[in-house]
Amino acid sequence: MAALQTLMEMGFSENAVKKALSVTGGGVEQAMEWLLAHADDPGINDPPAEKKLEGAVGTASGGEASGTGDAAPAEESCEEKSQEEAKSIKCDDCGKLFKSSEEVEFHAVKSGHTSFSESTEEKKPLTEEEKLQKKKNLEEKIKQRRLEREEKEAKEALEREKKRIQMGQEIAERKRVMQEQEMKRLAEERKREKLEDKMARQRVKEQIERDRQARKEKEGGSQAAAASEPKPQPAAAAQPAPKKDYSQTRLQIRFPSGTPLVQEFKAKEPLSAVRLWVSLNRPDGAPPDTPFNLSTTFPRKIFSDEDMDKPLEVLGLVPSAVLIVAK
C-alpha cells in the first residue's frame, strides 16, 4: 500500500500502478522503471489481471527422500541444510536480493545478469529515509525523461522547419534561374529582330541606289536622246521585305481569378514549357504542384498530356493566342 500510494502521488493512475507492482513484484523502483518504459502502451490504465506471485525462480531439484536408514551423519547434515527455507532470491552477479520471480526477471532484463540462486537472507523493507530517497530519485528520473522528450521534440521541430526553409529556397532558386533564362532569351530575340530589320533596310537602300545609278547612265547615254524631252523613268519599287517567319509567339494566359498574364515563348518550344512557367508564376498563390488544365477560348480545346510535347506552332498558338487555366 505504501508503494501504491507513493507511485500514485507521482501522477500515475491506480490501475497502472497496480499493474506495475504486479509485474515487478512490489518494488517501488522496479515498478517506477516499468511504468516509465511502458507509459505509451495501450491499455496501461486498464484494470490489471489478477496474478499470483511465485515465491521463487526455481526449486532445488531433489527426489523424494528415500533410504534404508543407513545414511552417514554427513549426509543427514547436507539434507537438513537443503531443507532450510529460502527467504529470497539472490543475484550472484551483483548481490541484490529479490522476493519474487517477477522481480528477478525484471532485474535480469534490465541488467543482463543471468546467475541467480536461492538465499536464506531476508530482504529488509525500506526505511522511511530510503523511501523518500527513492521517491526523490524517481522524480528526478521522471523530470530527466520529460526534459529529454521535450528536447527531442524541439529538435525534430527544428529539423522540419529547416527542411521547409530549404525547400522554399530551392523553389525560389529554380524560379530565379528560369526568369533569368527567359530574360536572356527575350533579349536575344529582340537583338535578332533588330539585326533583321537593319539588314532589310540596307537592302532597300542598296536597291534604290542601283536604280538611281542606272537612271543616270540612261540619261547621259546618247546626245540624240538629249534633244528630245526625256521621259521620266519610273523609280523602281523597293522590294518588299521578305515575309517574316514567326519564331516566337505572344500568349495571354488567363487564370480563374480573372488575372491575365502575358508572356512570349519560342514558336518551337513545347506546350510543357508554358505549363511549367504557369506553375511558377501563378498570381493566385497556389503551390507549384497544383494540377490544372490549359485550353483555348474559341474554338475551345482542352490540351491533353500528349499535346504537352508538341511545339506551339504545331498547336496553332503562333504568332499569338489566349490560353485559359482551369482547375
mmCIF file of C-alpha atoms in Angstrom:
data_model
loop_
_atom_site.group_PDB
_atom_site.id
_atom_site.type_symbol
_atom_site.label_atom_id
_atom_site.label_comp_id
_atom_site.label_asym_id
_atom_site.label_seq_id
_atom_site.Cartn_x
_atom_site.Cartn_y
_atom_site.Cartn_z
ATOM 1 C CA MET A 1 0.000 0.000 0.000
ATOM 2 C CA ALA A 2 2.898 2.357 0.709
ATOM 3 C CA ALA A 3 4.373 1.680 -2.717
ATOM 4 C CA LEU A 4 0.945 2.155 -4.295
ATOM 5 C CA GLN A 5 0.463 5.491 -2.528
ATOM 6 C CA THR A 6 3.994 6.657 -3.392
ATOM 7 C CA LEU A 7 3.603 5.971 -7.096
ATOM 8 C CA MET A 8 0.118 7.469 -7.253
ATOM 9 C CA GLU A 9 1.459 10.680 -5.691
ATOM 10 C CA MET A 10 3.824 10.929 -8.662
ATOM 11 C CA GLY A 11 0.883 11.201 -11.062
ATOM 12 C CA PHE A 12 0.364 7.597 -12.210
ATOM 13 C CA SER A 13 -3.126 6.090 -12.265
ATOM 14 C CA GLU A 14 -4.112 3.465 -9.717
ATOM 15 C CA ASN A 15 -4.651 0.748 -12.350
ATOM 16 C CA ALA A 16 -1.264 1.423 -13.958
ATOM 17 C CA VAL A 17 0.487 1.332 -10.560
ATOM 18 C CA LYS A 18 -1.234 -1.928 -9.588
ATOM 19 C CA LYS A 19 -0.238 -3.497 -12.891
ATOM 20 C CA ALA A 20 3.387 -2.345 -12.474
ATOM 21 C CA LEU A 21 3.557 -3.665 -8.893
ATOM 22 C CA SER A 22 2.055 -6.971 -10.023
ATOM 23 C CA VAL A 23 4.607 -7.387 -12.831
ATOM 24 C CA THR A 24 7.712 -6.287 -10.904
ATOM 25 C CA GLY A 25 6.849 -7.932 -7.598
ATOM 26 C CA GLY A 26 6.034 -4.903 -5.459
ATOM 27 C CA GLY A 27 9.283 -2.900 -5.538
ATOM 28 C CA VAL A 28 8.834 0.862 -5.869
ATOM 29 C CA GLU A 29 11.909 1.449 -8.009
ATOM 30 C CA GLN A 30 11.250 -1.533 -10.300
ATOM 31 C CA ALA A 31 7.612 -0.524 -10.675
ATOM 32 C CA MET A 32 8.642 3.040 -11.462
ATOM 33 C CA GLU A 33 11.053 1.899 -14.170
ATOM 34 C CA TRP A 34 8.381 -0.398 -15.603
ATOM 35 C CA LEU A 35 5.881 2.485 -15.724
ATOM 36 C CA LEU A 36 8.369 4.738 -17.492
ATOM 37 C CA ALA A 37 9.190 2.029 -20.022
ATOM 38 C CA HIS A 38 5.514 1.211 -20.737
ATOM 39 C CA ALA A 39 3.967 4.680 -20.429
ATOM 40 C CA ASP A 40 2.814 4.619 -24.080
ATOM 41 C CA ASP A 41 1.454 1.052 -24.070
ATOM 42 C CA PRO A 42 -2.248 0.745 -24.983
ATOM 43 C CA GLY A 43 -4.401 -0.317 -22.038
ATOM 44 C CA ILE A 44 -1.825 0.753 -19.476
ATOM 45 C CA ASN A 45 -4.639 2.266 -17.374
ATOM 46 C CA ASP A 46 -6.930 -0.758 -17.660
ATOM 47 C CA PRO A 47 -7.560 -2.835 -14.502
ATOM 48 C CA PRO A 48 -4.708 -5.354 -14.132
ATOM 49 C CA ALA A 49 -5.409 -9.058 -14.348
ATOM 50 C CA GLU A 50 -5.017 -10.920 -11.082
ATOM 51 C CA LYS A 51 -1.799 -12.843 -10.932
ATOM 52 C CA LYS A 52 -0.265 -14.760 -8.115
ATOM 53 C CA LEU A 53 3.348 -14.042 -7.367
ATOM 54 C CA GLU A 54 5.580 -17.025 -7.360
ATOM 55 C CA GLY A 55 7.748 -17.419 -4.370
ATOM 56 C CA ALA A 56 10.980 -18.335 -6.153
ATOM 57 C CA VAL A 57 12.550 -18.657 -9.607
ATOM 58 C CA GLY A 58 13.137 -22.381 -9.216
ATOM 59 C CA THR A 59 13.168 -25.004 -6.573
ATOM 60 C CA ALA A 60 16.065 -27.090 -5.656
ATOM 61 C CA SER A 61 15.941 -30.327 -7.607
ATOM 62 C CA GLY A 62 15.732 -33.401 -5.488
ATOM 63 C CA GLY A 63 13.748 -36.563 -5.428
ATOM 64 C CA GLU A 64 11.580 -37.786 -2.629
ATOM 65 C CA ALA A 65 13.511 -38.762 0.414
ATOM 66 C CA SER A 66 14.183 -42.446 0.324
ATOM 67 C CA GLY A 67 16.700 -44.502 2.125
ATOM 68 C CA THR A 68 17.382 -47.506 4.155
ATOM 69 C CA GLY A 69 18.237 -45.671 7.368
ATOM 70 C CA ASP A 70 21.951 -46.439 6.932
ATOM 71 C CA ALA A 71 22.960 -42.867 5.797
ATOM 72 C CA ALA A 72 26.065 -41.355 7.334
ATOM 73 C CA PRO A 73 25.856 -38.271 9.645
ATOM 74 C CA ALA A 74 27.408 -36.110 6.921
ATOM 75 C CA GLU A 75 24.573 -36.974 4.526
ATOM 76 C CA GLU A 76 21.972 -36.108 7.175
ATOM 77 C CA SER A 77 23.602 -32.689 7.681
ATOM 78 C CA CYS A 78 23.501 -31.931 3.976
ATOM 79 C CA GLU A 79 19.839 -32.988 3.816
ATOM 80 C CA GLU A 80 18.927 -30.689 6.721
ATOM 81 C CA LYS A 81 20.762 -27.780 5.083
ATOM 82 C CA SER A 82 18.995 -28.288 1.758
ATOM 83 C CA GLN A 83 15.658 -28.315 3.543
ATOM 84 C CA GLU A 84 16.196 -24.853 5.034
ATOM 85 C CA GLU A 85 13.530 -22.428 3.822
ATOM 86 C CA ALA A 86 14.654 -19.985 1.089
ATOM 87 C CA LYS A 87 13.547 -16.491 2.038
ATOM 88 C CA SER A 88 14.749 -14.654 -1.095
ATOM 89 C CA ILE A 89 16.467 -14.990 -4.430
ATOM 90 C CA LYS A 90 19.965 -13.573 -4.759
ATOM 91 C CA CYS A 91 21.737 -12.283 -7.876
ATOM 92 C CA ASP A 92 25.171 -13.866 -7.854
ATOM 93 C CA ASP A 93 26.481 -11.112 -10.156
ATOM 94 C CA CYS A 94 25.606 -8.057 -8.042
ATOM 95 C CA GLY A 95 24.372 -9.474 -4.716
ATOM 96 C CA LYS A 96 20.891 -7.940 -4.746
ATOM 97 C CA LEU A 97 18.014 -9.766 -3.072
ATOM 98 C CA PHE A 98 14.562 -10.258 -4.597
ATOM 99 C CA LYS A 99 11.288 -11.597 -3.213
ATOM 100 C CA SER A 100 9.662 -12.973 -6.355
ATOM 101 C CA SER A 101 10.460 -14.400 -9.745
ATOM 102 C CA GLU A 102 8.937 -11.309 -11.423
ATOM 103 C CA GLU A 103 11.493 -9.085 -9.702
ATOM 104 C CA VAL A 104 14.246 -11.468 -10.802
ATOM 105 C CA GLU A 105 13.015 -11.444 -14.394
ATOM 106 C CA PHE A 106 12.794 -7.653 -14.444
ATOM 107 C CA HIS A 107 16.292 -7.300 -12.970
ATOM 108 C CA ALA A 108 17.718 -9.823 -15.469
ATOM 109 C CA VAL A 109 16.212 -7.954 -18.448
ATOM 110 C CA LYS A 110 17.426 -4.608 -17.147
ATOM 111 C CA SER A 111 20.957 -5.566 -16.043
ATOM 112 C CA GLY A 112 21.728 -8.563 -18.232
ATOM 113 C CA HIS A 113 22.658 -10.699 -15.223
ATOM 114 C CA THR A 114 21.987 -14.412 -15.606
ATOM 115 C CA SER A 115 23.255 -16.087 -12.419
ATOM 116 C CA PHE A 116 20.684 -16.353 -9.575
ATOM 117 C CA SER A 117 20.337 -18.635 -6.544
ATOM 118 C CA GLU A 118 18.095 -19.147 -3.555
ATOM 119 C CA SER A 119 19.125 -17.445 -0.337
ATOM 120 C CA THR A 120 18.095 -17.691 3.282
ATOM 121 C CA GLU A 121 18.683 -13.969 3.708
ATOM 122 C CA GLU A 122 15.529 -11.939 4.052
ATOM 123 C CA LYS A 123 15.121 -8.768 2.042
ATOM 124 C CA LYS A 124 14.753 -5.961 4.546
ATOM 125 C CA PRO A 125 11.973 -3.411 3.998
ATOM 126 C CA LEU A 126 12.990 0.115 3.124
ATOM 127 C CA THR A 127 13.182 2.703 5.864
ATOM 128 C CA GLU A 128 11.308 5.978 5.616
ATOM 129 C CA GLU A 129 14.509 7.769 4.650
ATOM 130 C CA GLU A 130 15.256 5.214 1.943
ATOM 131 C CA LYS A 131 11.692 5.512 0.653
ATOM 132 C CA LEU A 132 11.989 9.298 0.489
ATOM 133 C CA GLN A 133 15.354 9.000 -1.267
ATOM 134 C CA LYS A 134 13.965 6.511 -3.782
ATOM 135 C CA LYS A 135 10.970 8.741 -4.357
ATOM 136 C CA LYS A 136 13.287 11.671 -4.937
ATOM 137 C CA ASN A 137 15.412 9.630 -7.347
ATOM 138 C CA LEU A 138 12.328 8.515 -9.250
ATOM 139 C CA GLU A 139 11.077 12.085 -9.508
ATOM 140 C CA GLU A 140 14.467 13.106 -10.883
ATOM 141 C CA LYS A 141 14.251 10.319 -13.446
ATOM 142 C CA ILE A 142 10.776 11.433 -14.489
ATOM 143 C CA LYS A 143 11.981 15.017 -14.817
ATOM 144 C CA GLN A 144 15.018 13.919 -16.828
ATOM 145 C CA ARG A 145 12.882 11.769 -19.148
ATOM 146 C CA ARG A 146 10.487 14.658 -19.652
ATOM 147 C CA LEU A 147 13.340 17.046 -20.481
ATOM 148 C CA GLU A 148 14.837 14.540 -22.921
ATOM 149 C CA ARG A 149 11.463 14.088 -24.618
ATOM 150 C CA GLU A 150 10.916 17.863 -24.880
ATOM 151 C CA GLU A 151 14.433 18.338 -26.250
ATOM 152 C CA LYS A 152 13.847 15.603 -28.824
ATOM 153 C CA GLU A 153 10.533 17.153 -29.905
ATOM 154 C CA ALA A 154 12.144 20.600 -30.190
ATOM 155 C CA LYS A 155 14.971 19.153 -32.258
ATOM 156 C CA GLU A 156 12.532 17.376 -34.583
ATOM 157 C CA ALA A 157 10.512 20.585 -34.988
ATOM 158 C CA LEU A 158 13.706 22.475 -35.824
ATOM 159 C CA GLU A 159 14.667 19.884 -38.428
ATOM 160 C CA ARG A 160 11.221 20.104 -40.030
ATOM 161 C CA GLU A 161 11.498 23.898 -40.171
ATOM 162 C CA LYS A 162 14.958 23.668 -41.744
ATOM 163 C CA LYS A 163 13.646 21.299 -44.415
ATOM 164 C CA ARG A 164 10.713 23.602 -45.130
ATOM 165 C CA ILE A 165 13.013 26.626 -45.486
ATOM 166 C CA GLN A 166 15.413 24.655 -47.678
ATOM 167 C CA MET A 167 12.579 23.536 -49.952
ATOM 168 C CA GLY A 168 11.350 27.117 -50.248
ATOM 169 C CA GLN A 169 14.843 28.315 -51.120
ATOM 170 C CA GLU A 170 15.193 25.630 -53.791
ATOM 171 C CA ILE A 171 11.869 26.593 -55.371
ATOM 172 C CA ALA A 172 12.841 30.291 -55.301
ATOM 173 C CA GLU A 173 16.214 29.482 -56.869
ATOM 174 C CA ARG A 174 14.616 27.461 -59.675
ATOM 175 C CA LYS A 175 12.187 30.283 -60.318
ATOM 176 C CA ARG A 176 15.019 32.817 -60.429
ATOM 177 C CA VAL A 177 17.029 30.679 -62.889
ATOM 178 C CA MET A 178 14.011 30.277 -65.166
ATOM 179 C CA GLN A 179 13.352 34.021 -65.086
ATOM 180 C CA GLU A 180 16.970 34.743 -65.974
ATOM 181 C CA GLN A 181 16.841 32.278 -68.838
ATOM 182 C CA GLU A 182 13.593 33.819 -70.065
ATOM 183 C CA MET A 183 15.031 37.345 -69.928
ATOM 184 C CA LYS A 184 18.136 36.194 -71.796
ATOM 185 C CA ARG A 185 16.007 34.524 -74.463
ATOM 186 C CA LEU A 186 13.884 37.633 -74.952
ATOM 187 C CA ALA A 187 16.996 39.812 -75.209
ATOM 188 C CA GLU A 188 18.436 37.530 -77.884
ATOM 189 C CA GLU A 189 15.129 37.583 -79.789
ATOM 190 C CA ARG A 190 14.989 41.382 -79.745
ATOM 191 C CA LYS A 191 18.608 41.590 -80.864
ATOM 192 C CA ARG A 192 17.972 39.205 -83.756
ATOM 193 C CA GLU A 193 14.863 41.116 -84.848
ATOM 194 C CA LYS A 194 16.737 44.409 -84.821
ATOM 195 C CA LEU A 195 19.501 42.862 -86.931
ATOM 196 C CA GLU A 196 16.964 41.500 -89.449
ATOM 197 C CA ASP A 197 15.255 44.906 -89.712
ATOM 198 C CA LYS A 198 18.594 46.623 -90.216
ATOM 199 C CA MET A 199 19.584 44.185 -92.965
ATOM 200 C CA ALA A 200 16.209 44.656 -94.699
ATOM 201 C CA ARG A 201 16.577 48.456 -94.660
ATOM 202 C CA GLN A 202 20.098 48.137 -96.006
ATOM 203 C CA ARG A 203 18.896 46.002 -98.914
ATOM 204 C CA VAL A 204 16.217 48.578 -99.766
ATOM 205 C CA LYS A 205 18.780 51.404 -99.718
ATOM 206 C CA GLU A 206 21.136 49.464 -101.982
ATOM 207 C CA GLN A 207 18.342 48.763 -104.452
ATOM 208 C CA ILE A 208 17.350 52.456 -104.558
ATOM 209 C CA GLU A 209 20.983 53.443 -105.178
ATOM 210 C CA ARG A 210 21.297 50.954 -108.040
ATOM 211 C CA ASP A 211 18.107 52.276 -109.649
ATOM 212 C CA ARG A 212 19.362 55.874 -109.351
ATOM 213 C CA GLN A 213 22.712 54.978 -110.960
ATOM 214 C CA ALA A 214 21.038 53.140 -113.830
ATOM 215 C CA ARG A 215 18.780 56.112 -114.498
ATOM 216 C CA LYS A 216 21.751 58.498 -114.703
ATOM 217 C CA GLU A 217 23.516 56.233 -117.162
ATOM 218 C CA LYS A 218 20.476 56.130 -119.438
ATOM 219 C CA GLU A 219 20.028 59.943 -119.347
ATOM 220 C CA GLY A 220 23.615 60.636 -120.497
ATOM 221 C CA GLY A 221 23.953 57.689 -122.892
ATOM 222 C CA SER A 222 23.211 59.477 -126.235
ATOM 223 C CA GLN A 223 23.108 63.147 -127.351
ATOM 224 C CA ALA A 224 20.207 62.489 -129.751
ATOM 225 C CA ALA A 225 18.032 61.408 -126.996
ATOM 226 C CA ALA A 226 19.077 64.561 -125.112
ATOM 227 C CA ALA A 227 17.403 66.826 -127.755
ATOM 228 C CA SER A 228 14.075 65.369 -127.138
ATOM 229 C CA GLU A 229 12.331 65.681 -123.880
ATOM 230 C CA PRO A 230 13.322 62.753 -121.876
ATOM 231 C CA LYS A 231 10.612 60.699 -120.478
ATOM 232 C CA PRO A 232 10.808 60.240 -116.790
ATOM 233 C CA GLN A 233 11.611 56.747 -115.783
ATOM 234 C CA PRO A 234 9.504 55.373 -113.006
ATOM 235 C CA ALA A 235 11.516 54.636 -109.933
ATOM 236 C CA ALA A 236 11.841 51.011 -109.252
ATOM 237 C CA ALA A 237 9.654 49.976 -106.437
ATOM 238 C CA ALA A 238 11.508 48.935 -103.392
ATOM 239 C CA GLN A 239 11.489 45.254 -102.918
ATOM 240 C CA PRO A 240 9.214 44.297 -100.092
ATOM 241 C CA ALA A 241 10.829 42.883 -97.026
ATOM 242 C CA PRO A 242 10.817 39.121 -97.013
ATOM 243 C CA LYS A 243 7.893 37.536 -95.276
ATOM 244 C CA LYS A 244 8.684 37.201 -91.628
ATOM 245 C CA ASP A 245 8.917 33.695 -90.331
ATOM 246 C CA TYR A 246 7.472 33.821 -86.826
ATOM 247 C CA SER A 247 9.975 32.421 -84.399
ATOM 248 C CA GLN A 248 8.088 33.358 -81.263
ATOM 249 C CA THR A 249 4.547 33.809 -80.058
ATOM 250 C CA ARG A 250 2.818 36.090 -77.582
ATOM 251 C CA LEU A 251 0.491 34.240 -75.222
ATOM 252 C CA GLN A 252 -2.104 35.800 -72.942
ATOM 253 C CA ILE A 253 -2.788 33.444 -70.021
ATOM 254 C CA ARG A 254 -5.996 33.903 -68.044
ATOM 255 C CA PHE A 255 -6.426 32.442 -64.530
ATOM 256 C CA PRO A 256 -9.650 31.524 -62.690
ATOM 257 C CA SER A 257 -9.286 34.677 -60.568
ATOM 258 C CA GLY A 258 -9.533 36.776 -63.739
ATOM 259 C CA THR A 259 -5.927 37.997 -63.590
ATOM 260 C CA PRO A 260 -4.266 37.772 -67.031
ATOM 261 C CA LEU A 261 -0.530 37.374 -67.665
ATOM 262 C CA VAL A 262 1.232 37.984 -70.973
ATOM 263 C CA GLN A 263 4.428 36.137 -71.853
ATOM 264 C CA GLU A 264 6.405 35.438 -75.034
ATOM 265 C CA PHE A 265 7.655 31.963 -75.965
ATOM 266 C CA LYS A 266 9.575 30.476 -78.853
ATOM 267 C CA ALA A 267 7.393 29.002 -81.561
ATOM 268 C CA LYS A 268 9.256 25.709 -81.398
ATOM 269 C CA GLU A 269 9.003 25.375 -77.627
ATOM 270 C CA PRO A 270 6.725 22.564 -76.383
ATOM 271 C CA LEU A 271 3.495 23.304 -74.547
ATOM 272 C CA SER A 272 5.072 21.772 -71.410
ATOM 273 C CA ALA A 273 7.350 24.848 -71.154
ATOM 274 C CA VAL A 274 4.255 27.071 -70.947
ATOM 275 C CA ARG A 275 2.783 24.771 -68.286
ATOM 276 C CA LEU A 276 5.982 24.967 -66.214
ATOM 277 C CA TRP A 277 6.055 28.758 -66.489
ATOM 278 C CA VAL A 278 2.418 28.975 -65.355
ATOM 279 C CA SER A 279 3.165 26.702 -62.351
ATOM 280 C CA LEU A 280 5.964 29.006 -61.175
ATOM 281 C CA ASN A 281 4.217 32.336 -61.868
ATOM 282 C CA ARG A 282 0.643 31.819 -60.672
ATOM 283 C CA PRO A 283 -0.798 35.095 -59.295
ATOM 284 C CA ASP A 284 -3.293 33.266 -57.067
ATOM 285 C CA GLY A 285 -0.536 31.956 -54.780
ATOM 286 C CA ALA A 286 -1.319 28.280 -55.424
ATOM 287 C CA PRO A 287 1.564 25.778 -54.839
ATOM 288 C CA PRO A 288 3.613 24.885 -57.966
ATOM 289 C CA ASP A 289 2.372 21.283 -57.863
ATOM 290 C CA THR A 290 -1.340 22.265 -58.026
ATOM 291 C CA PRO A 291 -2.905 20.401 -61.009
ATOM 292 C CA PHE A 292 -4.600 22.423 -63.760
ATOM 293 C CA ASN A 293 -5.599 22.241 -67.455
ATOM 294 C CA LEU A 294 -4.762 24.518 -70.387
ATOM 295 C CA SER A 295 -7.340 25.264 -73.066
ATOM 296 C CA THR A 296 -8.069 27.745 -75.851
ATOM 297 C CA THR A 297 -11.034 30.133 -75.938
ATOM 298 C CA PHE A 298 -12.595 29.690 -79.386
ATOM 299 C CA PRO A 299 -12.815 27.140 -80.719
ATOM 300 C CA ARG A 300 -12.481 25.641 -77.240
ATOM 301 C CA LYS A 301 -9.877 22.920 -76.990
ATOM 302 C CA ILE A 302 -8.500 21.328 -73.827
ATOM 303 C CA PHE A 303 -4.897 20.226 -74.294
ATOM 304 C CA SER A 304 -4.095 16.665 -73.199
ATOM 305 C CA ASP A 305 -0.875 15.157 -71.860
ATOM 306 C CA GLU A 306 0.048 14.134 -75.425
ATOM 307 C CA ASP A 307 -0.113 17.784 -76.535
ATOM 308 C CA MET A 308 2.471 18.809 -73.914
ATOM 309 C CA ASP A 309 5.352 17.553 -76.084
ATOM 310 C CA LYS A 310 4.127 19.307 -79.278
ATOM 311 C CA PRO A 311 5.609 22.686 -80.365
ATOM 312 C CA LEU A 312 3.445 25.788 -80.023
ATOM 313 C CA GLU A 313 3.487 26.407 -83.784
ATOM 314 C CA VAL A 314 2.059 22.926 -84.416
ATOM 315 C CA LEU A 315 -0.742 23.544 -81.892
ATOM 316 C CA GLY A 316 -1.771 26.770 -83.697
ATOM 317 C CA LEU A 317 -0.603 29.116 -80.913
ATOM 318 C CA VAL A 318 1.643 31.284 -83.181
ATOM 319 C CA PRO A 319 2.007 34.292 -83.515
ATOM 320 C CA SER A 320 -0.390 34.961 -80.607
ATOM 321 C CA ALA A 321 -3.087 33.155 -78.664
ATOM 322 C CA VAL A 322 -5.141 33.166 -75.469
ATOM 323 C CA LEU A 323 -4.884 30.258 -73.015
ATOM 324 C CA ILE A 324 -7.285 29.542 -70.145
ATOM 325 C CA VAL A 325 -6.046 27.998 -66.875
ATOM 326 C CA ALA A 326 -8.747 25.780 -65.356
ATOM 327 C CA LYS A 327 -8.802 23.505 -62.313
#
